Short mmCIF file of C-alpha atoms in Angstrom, two decimals:
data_model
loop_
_atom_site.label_atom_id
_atom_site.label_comp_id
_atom_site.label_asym_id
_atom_site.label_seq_id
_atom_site.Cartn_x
_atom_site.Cartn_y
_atom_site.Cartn_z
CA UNK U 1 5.75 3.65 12.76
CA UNK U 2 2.97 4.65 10.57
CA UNK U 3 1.53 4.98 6.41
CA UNK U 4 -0.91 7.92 5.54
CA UNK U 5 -3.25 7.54 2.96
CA UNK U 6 -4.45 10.22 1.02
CA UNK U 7 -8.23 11.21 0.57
CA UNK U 8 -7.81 10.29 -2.82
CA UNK U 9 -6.54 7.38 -2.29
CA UNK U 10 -8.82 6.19 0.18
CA UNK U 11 -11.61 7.00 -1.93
CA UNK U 12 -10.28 4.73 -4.61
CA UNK U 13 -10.29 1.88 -2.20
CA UNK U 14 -13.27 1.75 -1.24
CA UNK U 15 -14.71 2.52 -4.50
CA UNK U 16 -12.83 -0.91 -5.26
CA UNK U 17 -13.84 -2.32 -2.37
CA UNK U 18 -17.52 -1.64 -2.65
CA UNK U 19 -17.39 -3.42 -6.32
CA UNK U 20 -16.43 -6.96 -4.66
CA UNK U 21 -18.19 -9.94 -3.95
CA UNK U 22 -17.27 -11.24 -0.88
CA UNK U 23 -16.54 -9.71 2.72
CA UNK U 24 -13.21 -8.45 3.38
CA UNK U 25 -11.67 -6.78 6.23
CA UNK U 26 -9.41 -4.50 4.90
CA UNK U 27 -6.68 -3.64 2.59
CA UNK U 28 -3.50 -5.20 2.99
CA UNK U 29 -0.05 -3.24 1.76
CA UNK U 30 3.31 -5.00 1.54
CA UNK U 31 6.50 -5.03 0.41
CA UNK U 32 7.56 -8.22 -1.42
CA UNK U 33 10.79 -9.09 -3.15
CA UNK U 34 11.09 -8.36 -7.03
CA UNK U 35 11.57 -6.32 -9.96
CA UNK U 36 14.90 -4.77 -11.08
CA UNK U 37 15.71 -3.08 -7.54
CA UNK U 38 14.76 -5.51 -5.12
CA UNK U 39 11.62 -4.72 -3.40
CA UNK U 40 7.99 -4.18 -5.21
CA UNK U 41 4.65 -3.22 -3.96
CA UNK U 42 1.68 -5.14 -3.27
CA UNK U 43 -1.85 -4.33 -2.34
CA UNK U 44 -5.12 -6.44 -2.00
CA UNK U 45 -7.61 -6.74 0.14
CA UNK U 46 -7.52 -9.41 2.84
CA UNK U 47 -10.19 -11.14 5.06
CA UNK U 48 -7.60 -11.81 8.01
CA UNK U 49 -5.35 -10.11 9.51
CA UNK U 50 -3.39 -10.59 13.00
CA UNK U 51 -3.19 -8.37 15.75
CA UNK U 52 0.62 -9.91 16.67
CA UNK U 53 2.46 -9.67 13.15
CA UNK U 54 0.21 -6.56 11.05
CA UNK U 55 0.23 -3.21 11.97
CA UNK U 56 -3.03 -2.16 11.32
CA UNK U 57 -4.22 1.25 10.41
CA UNK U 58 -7.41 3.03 10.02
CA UNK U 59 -8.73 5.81 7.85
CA UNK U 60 -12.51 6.61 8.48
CA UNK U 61 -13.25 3.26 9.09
CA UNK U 62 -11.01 2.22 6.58
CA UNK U 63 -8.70 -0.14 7.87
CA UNK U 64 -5.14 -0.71 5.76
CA UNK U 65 -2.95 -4.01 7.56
CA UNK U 66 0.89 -3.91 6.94
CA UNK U 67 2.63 -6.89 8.27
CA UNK U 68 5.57 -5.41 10.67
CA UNK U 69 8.32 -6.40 8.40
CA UNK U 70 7.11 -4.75 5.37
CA UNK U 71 6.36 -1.38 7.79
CA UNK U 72 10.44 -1.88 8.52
CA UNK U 73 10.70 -0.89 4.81
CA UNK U 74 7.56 1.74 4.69
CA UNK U 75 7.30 3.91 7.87
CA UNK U 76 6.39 7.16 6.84
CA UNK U 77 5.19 6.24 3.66
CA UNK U 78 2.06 8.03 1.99
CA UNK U 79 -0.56 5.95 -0.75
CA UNK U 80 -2.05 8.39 -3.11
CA UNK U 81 -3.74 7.58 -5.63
CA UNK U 82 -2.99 9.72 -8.73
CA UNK U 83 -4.55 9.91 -12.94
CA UNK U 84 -2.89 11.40 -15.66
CA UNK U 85 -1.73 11.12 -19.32
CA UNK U 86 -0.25 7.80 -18.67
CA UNK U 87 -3.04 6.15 -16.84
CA UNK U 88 -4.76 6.11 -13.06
CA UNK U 89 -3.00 3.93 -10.07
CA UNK U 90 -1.93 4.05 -7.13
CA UNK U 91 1.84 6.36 -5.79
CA UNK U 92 4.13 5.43 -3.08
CA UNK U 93 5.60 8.14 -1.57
CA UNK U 94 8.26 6.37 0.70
CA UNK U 95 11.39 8.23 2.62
CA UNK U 96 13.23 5.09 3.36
CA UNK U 97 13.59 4.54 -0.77
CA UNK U 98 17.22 4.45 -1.73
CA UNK U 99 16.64 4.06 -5.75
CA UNK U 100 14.29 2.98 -8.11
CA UNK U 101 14.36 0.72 -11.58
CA UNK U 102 14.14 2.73 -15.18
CA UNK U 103 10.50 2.00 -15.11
CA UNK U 104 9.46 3.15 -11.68
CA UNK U 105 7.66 -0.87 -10.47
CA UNK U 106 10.29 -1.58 -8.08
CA UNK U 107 12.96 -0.04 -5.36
CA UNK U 108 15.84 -0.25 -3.14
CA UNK U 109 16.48 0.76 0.16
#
């Protein structure tokens, strides 16, 4: 099971992370529940993680932590980070993605 992150995207985080106060170990993906499908996004950077219940990945040194039920519902997923007309942020590219709402902030599988 694995995530890819783009250059772009990578770039972006640690542009982000190099702007914070305080230590962290990482950026942290998951999957929560919400939003008109079901399932939503959510990314922050994290000072723990745990070798028995993240998968963690690393990009350059870079290391992403995606707890093993959220990978369930993102293996194979790619991060990019994308600006245009309607503003900069970060795309999930996911196979496993059934449907999304009218608005694109949430999915089904």
């Amino acid at each position: 099971m694995a995530i890819v992150l783009t250059k772009k995207a990578e770039d972006k985080v640690r542009e982000i992370l190099s702007e914070q106060s305080e230590p962290y170990a990482g950026l942290r993906i998951q999957v929560v529940g919400g939003g008109c499908s079901g399932f939503q996004y959510r990314m922050g950077f994290d000072k723990n993680f745990s070798d028995q219940s993240d998968a963690i990945f690393e990009f350059d040194g870079l290391k992403v932590f995606v707890d093993k039920t959220s990978l369930m519902y993102m293996d194979g997923a790619e991060v990019d980070y994308v600006e245009g007309l309607h503003g900069a942020g970060f795309k999930f590219s996911n196979p496993n993605v059934s449907g999304t709402c009218g608005c694109g902030s949430s999915f089904s599988v």
